[in-house]
Coordinates of C-alpha atoms (C1' of nucleotides) in Angstrom, one line a residue:
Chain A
X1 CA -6.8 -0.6 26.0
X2 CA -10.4 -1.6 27.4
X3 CA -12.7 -4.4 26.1
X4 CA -15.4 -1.6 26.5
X5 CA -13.6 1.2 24.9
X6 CA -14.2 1.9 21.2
X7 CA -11.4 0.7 19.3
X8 CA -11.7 2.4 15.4
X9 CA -11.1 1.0 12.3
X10 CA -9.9 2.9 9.0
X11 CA -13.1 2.4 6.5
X12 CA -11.3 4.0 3.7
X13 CA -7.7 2.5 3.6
X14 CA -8.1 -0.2 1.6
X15 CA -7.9 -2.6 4.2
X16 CA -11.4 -4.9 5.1
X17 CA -12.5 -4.2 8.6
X18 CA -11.9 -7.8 9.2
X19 CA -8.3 -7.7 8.0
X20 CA -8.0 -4.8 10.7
X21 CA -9.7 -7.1 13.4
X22 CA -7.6 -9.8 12.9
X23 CA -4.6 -8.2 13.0
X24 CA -5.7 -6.1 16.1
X25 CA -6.6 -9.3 18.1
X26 CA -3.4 -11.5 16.4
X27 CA -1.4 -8.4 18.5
X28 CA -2.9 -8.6 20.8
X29 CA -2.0 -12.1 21.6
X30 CA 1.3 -11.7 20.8
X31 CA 1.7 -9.1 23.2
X32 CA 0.6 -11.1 25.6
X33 CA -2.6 -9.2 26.5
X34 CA -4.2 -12.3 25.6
X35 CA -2.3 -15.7 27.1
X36 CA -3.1 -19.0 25.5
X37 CA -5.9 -20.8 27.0
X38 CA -7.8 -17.4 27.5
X39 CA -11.2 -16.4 26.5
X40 CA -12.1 -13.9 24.0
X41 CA -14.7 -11.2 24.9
X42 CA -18.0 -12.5 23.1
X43 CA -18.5 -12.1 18.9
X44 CA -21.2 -9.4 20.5
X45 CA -19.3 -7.7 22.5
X46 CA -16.2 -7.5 19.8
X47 CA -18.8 -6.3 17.2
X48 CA -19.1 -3.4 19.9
X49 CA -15.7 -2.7 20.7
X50 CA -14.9 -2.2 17.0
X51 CA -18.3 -0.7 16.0
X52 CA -19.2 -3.2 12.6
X53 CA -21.8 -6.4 12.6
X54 CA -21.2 -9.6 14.2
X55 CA -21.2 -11.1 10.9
X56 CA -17.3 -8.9 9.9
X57 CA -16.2 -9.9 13.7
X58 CA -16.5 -13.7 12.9
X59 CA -14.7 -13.2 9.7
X60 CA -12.2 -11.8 11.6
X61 CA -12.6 -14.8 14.0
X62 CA -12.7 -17.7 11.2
X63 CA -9.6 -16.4 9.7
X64 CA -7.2 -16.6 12.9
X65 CA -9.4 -19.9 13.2
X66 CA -8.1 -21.2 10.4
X67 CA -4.5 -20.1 10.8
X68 CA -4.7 -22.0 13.8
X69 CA -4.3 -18.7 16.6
X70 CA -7.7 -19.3 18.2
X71 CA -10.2 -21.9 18.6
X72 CA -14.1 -21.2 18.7
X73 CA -16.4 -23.4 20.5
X74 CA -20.0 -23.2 20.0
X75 CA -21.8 -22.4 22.6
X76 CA -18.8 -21.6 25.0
X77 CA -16.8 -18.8 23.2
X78 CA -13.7 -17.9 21.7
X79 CA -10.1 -18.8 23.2
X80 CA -6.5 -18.1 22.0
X81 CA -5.2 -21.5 21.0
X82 CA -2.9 -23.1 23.6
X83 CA 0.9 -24.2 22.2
X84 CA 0.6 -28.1 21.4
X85 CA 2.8 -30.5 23.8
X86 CA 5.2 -31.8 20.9
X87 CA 5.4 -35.7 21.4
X88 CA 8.0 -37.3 20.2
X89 CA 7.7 -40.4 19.4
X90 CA 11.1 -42.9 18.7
X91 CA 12.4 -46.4 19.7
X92 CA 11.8 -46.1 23.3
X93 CA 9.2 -43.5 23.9
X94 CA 8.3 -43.3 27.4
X95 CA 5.3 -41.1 28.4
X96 CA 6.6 -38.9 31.5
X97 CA 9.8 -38.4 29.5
X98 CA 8.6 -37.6 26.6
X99 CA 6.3 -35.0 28.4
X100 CA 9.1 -33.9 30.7
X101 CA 11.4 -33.0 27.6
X102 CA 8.8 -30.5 26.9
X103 CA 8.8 -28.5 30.2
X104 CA 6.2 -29.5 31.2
X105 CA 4.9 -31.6 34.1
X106 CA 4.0 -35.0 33.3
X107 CA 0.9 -36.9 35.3
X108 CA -0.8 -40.3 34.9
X109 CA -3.1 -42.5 36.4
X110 CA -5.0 -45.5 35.8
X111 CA -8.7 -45.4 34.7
X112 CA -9.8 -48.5 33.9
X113 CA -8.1 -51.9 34.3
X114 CA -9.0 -55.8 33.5
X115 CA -8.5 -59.0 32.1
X116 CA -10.3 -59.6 28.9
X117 CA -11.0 -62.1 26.0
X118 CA -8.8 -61.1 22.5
X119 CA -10.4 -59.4 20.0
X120 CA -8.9 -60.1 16.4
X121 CA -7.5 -56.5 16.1
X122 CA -5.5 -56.8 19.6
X123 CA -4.6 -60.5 19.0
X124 CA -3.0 -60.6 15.5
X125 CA -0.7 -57.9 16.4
X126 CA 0.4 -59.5 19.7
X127 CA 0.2 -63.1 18.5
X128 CA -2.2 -64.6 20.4
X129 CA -5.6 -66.7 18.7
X130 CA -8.6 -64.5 19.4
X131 CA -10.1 -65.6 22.5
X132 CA -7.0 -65.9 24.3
X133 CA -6.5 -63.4 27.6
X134 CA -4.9 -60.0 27.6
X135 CA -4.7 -57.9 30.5
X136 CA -5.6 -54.2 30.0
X137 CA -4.6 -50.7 31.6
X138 CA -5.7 -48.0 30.4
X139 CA -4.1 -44.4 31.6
X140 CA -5.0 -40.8 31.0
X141 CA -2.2 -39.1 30.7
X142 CA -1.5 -35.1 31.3
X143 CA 1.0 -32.4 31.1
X144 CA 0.9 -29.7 33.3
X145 CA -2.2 -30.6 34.7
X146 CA -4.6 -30.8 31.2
X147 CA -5.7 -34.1 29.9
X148 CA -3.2 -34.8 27.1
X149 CA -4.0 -38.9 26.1
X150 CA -6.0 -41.9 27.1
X151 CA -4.2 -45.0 26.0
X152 CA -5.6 -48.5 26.3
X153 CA -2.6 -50.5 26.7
X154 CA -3.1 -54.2 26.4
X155 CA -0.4 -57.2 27.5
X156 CA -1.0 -60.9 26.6
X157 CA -1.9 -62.3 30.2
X158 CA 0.2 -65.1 29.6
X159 CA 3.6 -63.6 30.1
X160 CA 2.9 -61.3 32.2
X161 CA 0.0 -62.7 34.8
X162 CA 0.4 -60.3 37.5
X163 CA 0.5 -56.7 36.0
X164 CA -2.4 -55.3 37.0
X165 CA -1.0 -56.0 40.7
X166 CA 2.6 -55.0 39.9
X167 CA 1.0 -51.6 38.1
X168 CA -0.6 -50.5 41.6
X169 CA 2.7 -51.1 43.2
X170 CA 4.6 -49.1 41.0
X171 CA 2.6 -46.6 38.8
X172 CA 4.4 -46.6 35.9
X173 CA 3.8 -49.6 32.7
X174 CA 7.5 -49.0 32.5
X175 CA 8.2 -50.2 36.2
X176 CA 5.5 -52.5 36.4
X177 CA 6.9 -54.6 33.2
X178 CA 10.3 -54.7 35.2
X179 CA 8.3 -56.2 38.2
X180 CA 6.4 -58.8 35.6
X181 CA 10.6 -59.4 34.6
X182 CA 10.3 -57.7 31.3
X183 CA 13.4 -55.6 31.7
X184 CA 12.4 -53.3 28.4
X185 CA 10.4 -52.8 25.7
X186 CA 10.6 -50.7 22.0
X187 CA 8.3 -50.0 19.5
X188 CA 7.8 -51.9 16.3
X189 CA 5.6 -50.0 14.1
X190 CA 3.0 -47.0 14.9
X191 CA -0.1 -46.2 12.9
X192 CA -1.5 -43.0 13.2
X193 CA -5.4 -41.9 11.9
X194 CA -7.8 -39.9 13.0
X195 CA -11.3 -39.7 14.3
X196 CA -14.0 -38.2 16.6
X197 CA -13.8 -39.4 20.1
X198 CA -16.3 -41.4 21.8
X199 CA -18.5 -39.4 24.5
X200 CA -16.5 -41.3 27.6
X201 CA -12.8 -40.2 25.8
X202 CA -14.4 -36.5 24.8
X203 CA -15.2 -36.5 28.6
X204 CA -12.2 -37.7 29.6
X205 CA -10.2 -35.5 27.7
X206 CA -12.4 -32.6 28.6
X207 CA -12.8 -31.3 25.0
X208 CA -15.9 -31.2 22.9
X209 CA -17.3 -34.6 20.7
X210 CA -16.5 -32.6 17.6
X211 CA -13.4 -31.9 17.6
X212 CA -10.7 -34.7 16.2
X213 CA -8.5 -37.0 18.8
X214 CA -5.1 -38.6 16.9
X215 CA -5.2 -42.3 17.3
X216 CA -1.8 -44.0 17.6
X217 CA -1.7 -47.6 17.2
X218 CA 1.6 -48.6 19.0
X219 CA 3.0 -52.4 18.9
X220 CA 6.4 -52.9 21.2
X221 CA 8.3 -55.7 21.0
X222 CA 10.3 -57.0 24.6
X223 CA 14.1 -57.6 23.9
X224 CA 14.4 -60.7 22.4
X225 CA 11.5 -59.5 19.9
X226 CA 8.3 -60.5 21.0
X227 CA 5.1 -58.5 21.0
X228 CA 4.6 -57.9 24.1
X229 CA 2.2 -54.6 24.8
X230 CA -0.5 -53.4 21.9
X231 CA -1.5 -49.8 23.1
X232 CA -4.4 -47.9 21.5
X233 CA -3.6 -44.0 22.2
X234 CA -6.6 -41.0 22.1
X235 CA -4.8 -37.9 21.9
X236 CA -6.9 -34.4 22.0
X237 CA -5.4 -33.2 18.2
X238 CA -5.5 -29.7 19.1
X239 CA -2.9 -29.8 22.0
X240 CA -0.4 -32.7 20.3
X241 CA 1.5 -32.6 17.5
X242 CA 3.2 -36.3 17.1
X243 CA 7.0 -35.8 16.4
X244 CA 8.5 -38.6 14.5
X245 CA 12.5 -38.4 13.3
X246 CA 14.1 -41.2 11.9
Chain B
X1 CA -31.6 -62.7 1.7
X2 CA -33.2 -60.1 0.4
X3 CA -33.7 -56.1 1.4
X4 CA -37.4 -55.8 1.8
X5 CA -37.4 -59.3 3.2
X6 CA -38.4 -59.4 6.5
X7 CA -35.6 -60.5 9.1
X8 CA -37.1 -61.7 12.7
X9 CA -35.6 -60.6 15.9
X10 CA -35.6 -62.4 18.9
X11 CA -38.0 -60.2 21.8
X12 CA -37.0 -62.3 24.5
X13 CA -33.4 -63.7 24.3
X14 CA -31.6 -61.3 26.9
X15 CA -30.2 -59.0 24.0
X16 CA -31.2 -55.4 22.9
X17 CA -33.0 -55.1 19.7
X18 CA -31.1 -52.4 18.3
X19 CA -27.6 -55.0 19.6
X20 CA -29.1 -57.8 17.2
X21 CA -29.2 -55.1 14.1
X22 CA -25.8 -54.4 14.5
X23 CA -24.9 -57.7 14.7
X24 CA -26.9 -58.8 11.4
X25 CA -25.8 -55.8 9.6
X26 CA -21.8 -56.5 10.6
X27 CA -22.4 -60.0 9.6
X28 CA -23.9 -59.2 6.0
X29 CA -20.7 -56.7 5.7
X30 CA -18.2 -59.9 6.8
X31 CA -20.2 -62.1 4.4
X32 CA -19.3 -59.6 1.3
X33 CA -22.9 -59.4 0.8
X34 CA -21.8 -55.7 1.7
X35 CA -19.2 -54.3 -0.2
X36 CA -16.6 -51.5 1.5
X37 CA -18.3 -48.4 -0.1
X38 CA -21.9 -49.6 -0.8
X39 CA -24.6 -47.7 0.7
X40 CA -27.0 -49.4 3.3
X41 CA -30.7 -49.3 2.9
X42 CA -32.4 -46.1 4.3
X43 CA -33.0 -46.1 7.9
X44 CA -37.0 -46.0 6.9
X45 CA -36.1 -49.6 5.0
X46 CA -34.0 -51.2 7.4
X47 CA -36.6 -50.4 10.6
X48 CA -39.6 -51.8 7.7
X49 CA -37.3 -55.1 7.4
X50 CA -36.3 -55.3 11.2
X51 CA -39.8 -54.5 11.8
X52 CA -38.5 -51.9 14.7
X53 CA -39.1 -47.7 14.7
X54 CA -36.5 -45.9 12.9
X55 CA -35.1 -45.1 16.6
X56 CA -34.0 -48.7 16.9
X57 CA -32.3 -49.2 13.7
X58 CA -30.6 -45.2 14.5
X59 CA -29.0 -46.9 17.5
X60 CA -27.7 -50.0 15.6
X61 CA -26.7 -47.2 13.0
X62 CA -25.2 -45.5 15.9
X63 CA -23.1 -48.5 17.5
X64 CA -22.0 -49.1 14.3
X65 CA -20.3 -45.8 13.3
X66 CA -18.9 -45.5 16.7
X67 CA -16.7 -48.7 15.8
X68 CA -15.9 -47.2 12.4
X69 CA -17.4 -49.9 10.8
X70 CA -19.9 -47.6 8.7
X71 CA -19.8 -44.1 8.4
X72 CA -23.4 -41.5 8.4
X73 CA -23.6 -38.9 6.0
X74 CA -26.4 -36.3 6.7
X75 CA -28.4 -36.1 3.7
X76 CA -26.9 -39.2 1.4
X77 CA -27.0 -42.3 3.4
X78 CA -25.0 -44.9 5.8
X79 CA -22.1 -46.8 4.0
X80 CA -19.8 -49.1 4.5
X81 CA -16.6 -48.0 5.8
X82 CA -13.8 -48.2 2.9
X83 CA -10.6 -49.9 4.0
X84 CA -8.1 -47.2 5.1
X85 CA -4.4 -46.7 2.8
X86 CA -2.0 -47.5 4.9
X87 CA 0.7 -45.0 3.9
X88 CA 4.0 -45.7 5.0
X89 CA 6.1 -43.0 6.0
X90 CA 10.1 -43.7 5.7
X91 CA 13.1 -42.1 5.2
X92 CA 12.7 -42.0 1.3
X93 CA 8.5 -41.3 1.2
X94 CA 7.0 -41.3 -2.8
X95 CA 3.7 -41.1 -3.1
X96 CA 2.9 -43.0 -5.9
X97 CA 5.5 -45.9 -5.1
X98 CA 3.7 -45.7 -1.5
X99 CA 0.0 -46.0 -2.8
X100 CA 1.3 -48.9 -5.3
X101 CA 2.8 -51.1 -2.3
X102 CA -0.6 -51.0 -1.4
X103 CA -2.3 -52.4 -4.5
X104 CA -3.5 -49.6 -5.4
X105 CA -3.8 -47.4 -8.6
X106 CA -1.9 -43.4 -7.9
X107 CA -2.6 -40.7 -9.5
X108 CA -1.5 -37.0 -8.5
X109 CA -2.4 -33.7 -10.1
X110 CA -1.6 -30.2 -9.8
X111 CA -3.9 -27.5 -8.2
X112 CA -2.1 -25.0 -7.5
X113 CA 1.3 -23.5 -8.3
X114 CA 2.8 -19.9 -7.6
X115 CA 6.0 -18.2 -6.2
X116 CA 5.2 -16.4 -2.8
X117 CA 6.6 -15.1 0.3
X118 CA 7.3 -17.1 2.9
X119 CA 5.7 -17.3 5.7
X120 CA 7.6 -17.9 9.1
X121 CA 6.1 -21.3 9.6
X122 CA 7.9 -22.3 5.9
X123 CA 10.6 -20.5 6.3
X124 CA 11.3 -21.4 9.8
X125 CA 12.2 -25.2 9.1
X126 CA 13.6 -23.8 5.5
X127 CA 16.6 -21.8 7.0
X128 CA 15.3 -19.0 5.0
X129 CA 14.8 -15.2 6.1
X130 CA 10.9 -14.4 6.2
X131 CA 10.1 -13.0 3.2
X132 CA 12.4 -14.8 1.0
X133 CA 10.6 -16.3 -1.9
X134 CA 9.6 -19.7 -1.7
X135 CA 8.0 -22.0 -4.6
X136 CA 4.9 -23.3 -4.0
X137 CA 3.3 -26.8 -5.4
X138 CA 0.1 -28.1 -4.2
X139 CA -1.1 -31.2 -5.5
X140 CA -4.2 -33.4 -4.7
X141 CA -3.4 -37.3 -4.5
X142 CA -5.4 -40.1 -5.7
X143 CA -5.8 -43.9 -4.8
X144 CA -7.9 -45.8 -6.8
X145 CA -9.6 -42.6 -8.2
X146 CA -10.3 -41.9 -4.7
X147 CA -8.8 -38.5 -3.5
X148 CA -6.3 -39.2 -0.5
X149 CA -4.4 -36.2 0.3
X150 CA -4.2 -32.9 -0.2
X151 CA -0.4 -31.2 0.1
X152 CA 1.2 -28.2 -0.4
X153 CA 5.0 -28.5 -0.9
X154 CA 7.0 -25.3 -0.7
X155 CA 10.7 -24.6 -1.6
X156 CA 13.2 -22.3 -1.4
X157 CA 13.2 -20.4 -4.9
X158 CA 16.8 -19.5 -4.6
X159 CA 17.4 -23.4 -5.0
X160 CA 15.0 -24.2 -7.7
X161 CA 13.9 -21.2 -9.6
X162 CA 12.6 -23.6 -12.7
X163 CA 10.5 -25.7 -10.5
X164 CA 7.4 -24.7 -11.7
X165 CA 8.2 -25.4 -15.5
X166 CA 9.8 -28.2 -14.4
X167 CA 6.9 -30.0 -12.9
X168 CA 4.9 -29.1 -15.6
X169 CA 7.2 -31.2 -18.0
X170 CA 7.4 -33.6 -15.7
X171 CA 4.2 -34.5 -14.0
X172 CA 6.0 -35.4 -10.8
X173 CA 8.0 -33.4 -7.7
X174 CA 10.7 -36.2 -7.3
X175 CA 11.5 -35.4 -11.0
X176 CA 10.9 -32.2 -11.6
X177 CA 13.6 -32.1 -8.5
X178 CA 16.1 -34.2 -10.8
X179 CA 16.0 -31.6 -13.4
X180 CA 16.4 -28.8 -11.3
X181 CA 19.6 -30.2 -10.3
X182 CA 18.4 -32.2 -6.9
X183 CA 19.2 -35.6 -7.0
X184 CA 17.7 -37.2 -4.2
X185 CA 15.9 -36.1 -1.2
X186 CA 15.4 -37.9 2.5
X187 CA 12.9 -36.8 5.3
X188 CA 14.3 -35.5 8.3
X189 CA 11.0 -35.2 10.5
X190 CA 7.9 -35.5 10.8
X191 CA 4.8 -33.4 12.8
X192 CA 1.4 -35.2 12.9
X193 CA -1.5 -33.5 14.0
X194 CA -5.6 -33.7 13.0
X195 CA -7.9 -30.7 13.0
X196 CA -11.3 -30.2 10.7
X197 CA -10.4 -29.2 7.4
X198 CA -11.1 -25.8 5.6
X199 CA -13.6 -25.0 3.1
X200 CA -11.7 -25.9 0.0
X201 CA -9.5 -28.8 0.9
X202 CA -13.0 -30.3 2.1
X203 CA -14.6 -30.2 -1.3
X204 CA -11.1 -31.0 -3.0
X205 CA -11.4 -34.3 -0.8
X206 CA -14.8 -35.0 -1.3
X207 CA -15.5 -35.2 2.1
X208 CA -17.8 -33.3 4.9
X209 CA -16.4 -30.6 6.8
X210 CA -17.7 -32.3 10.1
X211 CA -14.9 -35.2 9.7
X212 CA -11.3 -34.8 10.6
X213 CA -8.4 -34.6 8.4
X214 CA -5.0 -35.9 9.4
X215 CA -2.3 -33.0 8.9
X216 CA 1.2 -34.2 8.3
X217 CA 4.4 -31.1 8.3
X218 CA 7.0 -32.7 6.4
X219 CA 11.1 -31.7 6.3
X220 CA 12.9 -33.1 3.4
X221 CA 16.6 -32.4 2.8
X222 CA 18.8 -32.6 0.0
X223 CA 21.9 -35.1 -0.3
X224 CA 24.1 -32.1 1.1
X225 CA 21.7 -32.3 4.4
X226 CA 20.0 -28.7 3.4
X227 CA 16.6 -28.0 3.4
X228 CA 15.1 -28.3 0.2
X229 CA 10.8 -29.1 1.0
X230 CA 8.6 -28.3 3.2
X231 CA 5.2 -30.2 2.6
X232 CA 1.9 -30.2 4.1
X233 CA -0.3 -32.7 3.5
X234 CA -3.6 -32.7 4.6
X235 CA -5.1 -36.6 4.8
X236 CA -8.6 -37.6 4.6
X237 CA -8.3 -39.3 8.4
X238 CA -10.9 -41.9 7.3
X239 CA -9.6 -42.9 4.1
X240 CA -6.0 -43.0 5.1
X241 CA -3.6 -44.6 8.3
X242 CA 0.2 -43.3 8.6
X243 CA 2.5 -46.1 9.4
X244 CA 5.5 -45.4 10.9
X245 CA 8.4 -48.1 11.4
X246 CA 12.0 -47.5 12.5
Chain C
dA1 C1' -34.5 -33.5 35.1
dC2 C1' -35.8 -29.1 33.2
dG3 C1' -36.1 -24.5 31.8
dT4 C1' -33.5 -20.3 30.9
dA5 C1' -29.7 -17.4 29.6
dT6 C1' -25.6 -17.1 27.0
dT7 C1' -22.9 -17.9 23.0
dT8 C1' -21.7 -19.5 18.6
dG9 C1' -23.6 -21.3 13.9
dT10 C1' -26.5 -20.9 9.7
dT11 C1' -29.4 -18.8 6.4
dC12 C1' -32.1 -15.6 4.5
dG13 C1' -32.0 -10.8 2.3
dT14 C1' -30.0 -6.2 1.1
dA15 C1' -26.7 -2.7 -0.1
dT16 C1' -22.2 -1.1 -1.5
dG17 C1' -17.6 -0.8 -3.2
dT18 C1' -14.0 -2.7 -6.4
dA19 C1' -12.0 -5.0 -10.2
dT20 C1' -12.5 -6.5 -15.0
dC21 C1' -13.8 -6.8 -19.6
Chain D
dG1 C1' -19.4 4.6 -19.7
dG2 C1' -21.9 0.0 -19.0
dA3 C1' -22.3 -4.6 -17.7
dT4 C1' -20.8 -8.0 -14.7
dA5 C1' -18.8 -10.7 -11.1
dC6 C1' -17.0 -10.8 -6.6
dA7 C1' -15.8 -9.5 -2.0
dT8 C1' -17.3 -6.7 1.8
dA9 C1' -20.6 -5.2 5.2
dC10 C1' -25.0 -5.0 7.6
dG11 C1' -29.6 -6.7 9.6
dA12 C1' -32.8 -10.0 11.3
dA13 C1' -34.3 -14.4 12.6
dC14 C1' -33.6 -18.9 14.0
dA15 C1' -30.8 -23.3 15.2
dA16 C1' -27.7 -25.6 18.2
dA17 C1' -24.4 -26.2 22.0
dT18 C1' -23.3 -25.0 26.5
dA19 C1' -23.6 -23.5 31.4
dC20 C1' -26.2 -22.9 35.4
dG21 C1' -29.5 -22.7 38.9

DNA sequence: ACGTATTTGTTCGTATGTATC
DNA sequence: GGATACATACGAACAAATACG
């Protein structure tokens, strides 16, 4: 089989030609001639292989669209949909082994960090009067190399002055909590919506502004029950699926 | 106050132009003298009463969205962003006693109904074969006469072959469930992911295709522990924030 | 920073086959 | 058979996003 060869359709079994592209390209994926992540030839040069229009090619294209088996990017092409990173998310939900769980290899590094004034919708949840300082580090996180996450964590400065330093010692929230001598943490409630993602997080996540990002709204108590870390996740939709089981 | 009032801006205080709109117009919004829902002026009125180009009053428009504060509909108008439902998700998840904790009036109707095939994505998480016969129900969910969520439910037909009729005299899964002979039901898991949403559940949810809907893959099981529904409920992601909590 | 080529997205219009009443 | 509605298929032109030198 050749992207250049003529590939022909039956125009009298009572099958559309798009029905018939689809389910030649859906094969195709499934035998792995096409491996998730990979580009389709262009709508054009389809149109060509199969000999109809552009117009029955992106039929074709819109349906495995919508059952989710490719994704089509205007201006860029056509590309068989990668398998989401399933992300479970439970009482203690740490973000390498969470990834890790998954196969898949877990990376993350600090973007941005600083101490900052409250604003109401960080300091209700952690307790604080608005105004008051809260340190904040925010990560990028991937698997296997691809941007998965960009999570702006934020800790009341109070109990826990010296994070930012302890964070560039140890590379991990988890670690660098310990250092600040808060031995463990669990989550309280998450809130999940969506939206479009700002031009730096569509950057940062390397997908285009108009495609969705999950936002997670996370609030972890330490162990005697106090809120002590707020974090605001940015997850590219089309490569998570949140797991949550009681 | 008054719309085609004029409302000075300071030229030389050290802050943007367009930074001062936003602030005014967040103010007015704080002040109730905009409602959640109402529609703004036109961009042509508020630049007249800023006494700024349209441009300006674009980027204040602009800043503004970006927060989620307002939201800009090509071709009807800025307006206020509505206050999310916060639906919580728990082990035992109605919708209608969900959207009542809330304050909030339910409603749910049927769309769709019909006995199908299953497809391996239902019958997967069903413990059915593929191509066993599943029930479908898809019903469009209301808060406040506002349409929330879209969700088709399927089930194994084996279980509940009088589903369909049953719902019908009943006006509601949970008992339409009862009379079939199913008690009770509980959630096992749930997947949370975001994508744009398709032609129809768009105009079923009164909302553009451009903006995100929040997709949430349901398992519920029976008293026994067996699989009994599989729903998929497709969220308007503005209108509506899922709340998990241990 | 800018223009150009590539690729997908949208909207016209037209023609044809198929199912239904 | 005739009238009608609907999905299918093709063609052309232009808009919009992206990539690249």
């Amino acid at each position: 089989m050749n992207a250049t060869e003529q590939t022909t359709l039956s125009r009298r079994g009572g099958v559309a030609l798009w029905r018939q592209i689809e389910q030649t390209i859906e094969e195709e994926i499934a035998g792995d001639r096409l491996a998730p992540g990979d580009r389709l030839p262009t709508e054009h040069a389809l149109a060509e292989r199969f000999g109809v229009n552009r117009h029955t090619v992106r039929q074709a294209l819109a349906a495995l669209e919508e059952r989710g088996v490719v994704r089509v990017e205007q201006g860029r092409g056509t590309f068989v949909h990668d398998d989401p990173v399933a992300y479970a998310v439970r009482k203690r939900t740490r973000f390498s082994e969470t990834i890790r769980l998954q196969n898949r290899e877990p990376n993350s590094r600090l973007v941005r960090s600083a101490t900052l004034a409250a604003e109401p919708a960080v300091a209700g949840p952690l307790g604080l009067k608005r105004g008051e300082s809260v340190i904040l580090l925010e990560t990028l996180g991937e698997a296997d190399g691809r941007p998965i996450s960009i999570a702006s964590h934020y800790f009341p400065a109070c109990r826990v002055p010296d994070l930012i330093a302890a964070y560039r010692a140890e590379e991990s929230i988890t670690r660098a909590l310990m250092r600040c001598g808060i031995a463990d943490y669990t989550r309280k409630s998450t809130r999940v919506t969506a939206r479009l993602p700002s031009a730096e997080d569509a950057r940062a996540l390397h997908m285009p502004r108009s495609r969705p990002v999950l936002v997670a709204e996370n609030l972890n108590l330490d162990p005697e029950g106090r809120p002590i870390e707020i974090s605001i996740s940015r997850m590219a939709a089309e490569r998570v699926q949140l797991v949550f089981e009681p």
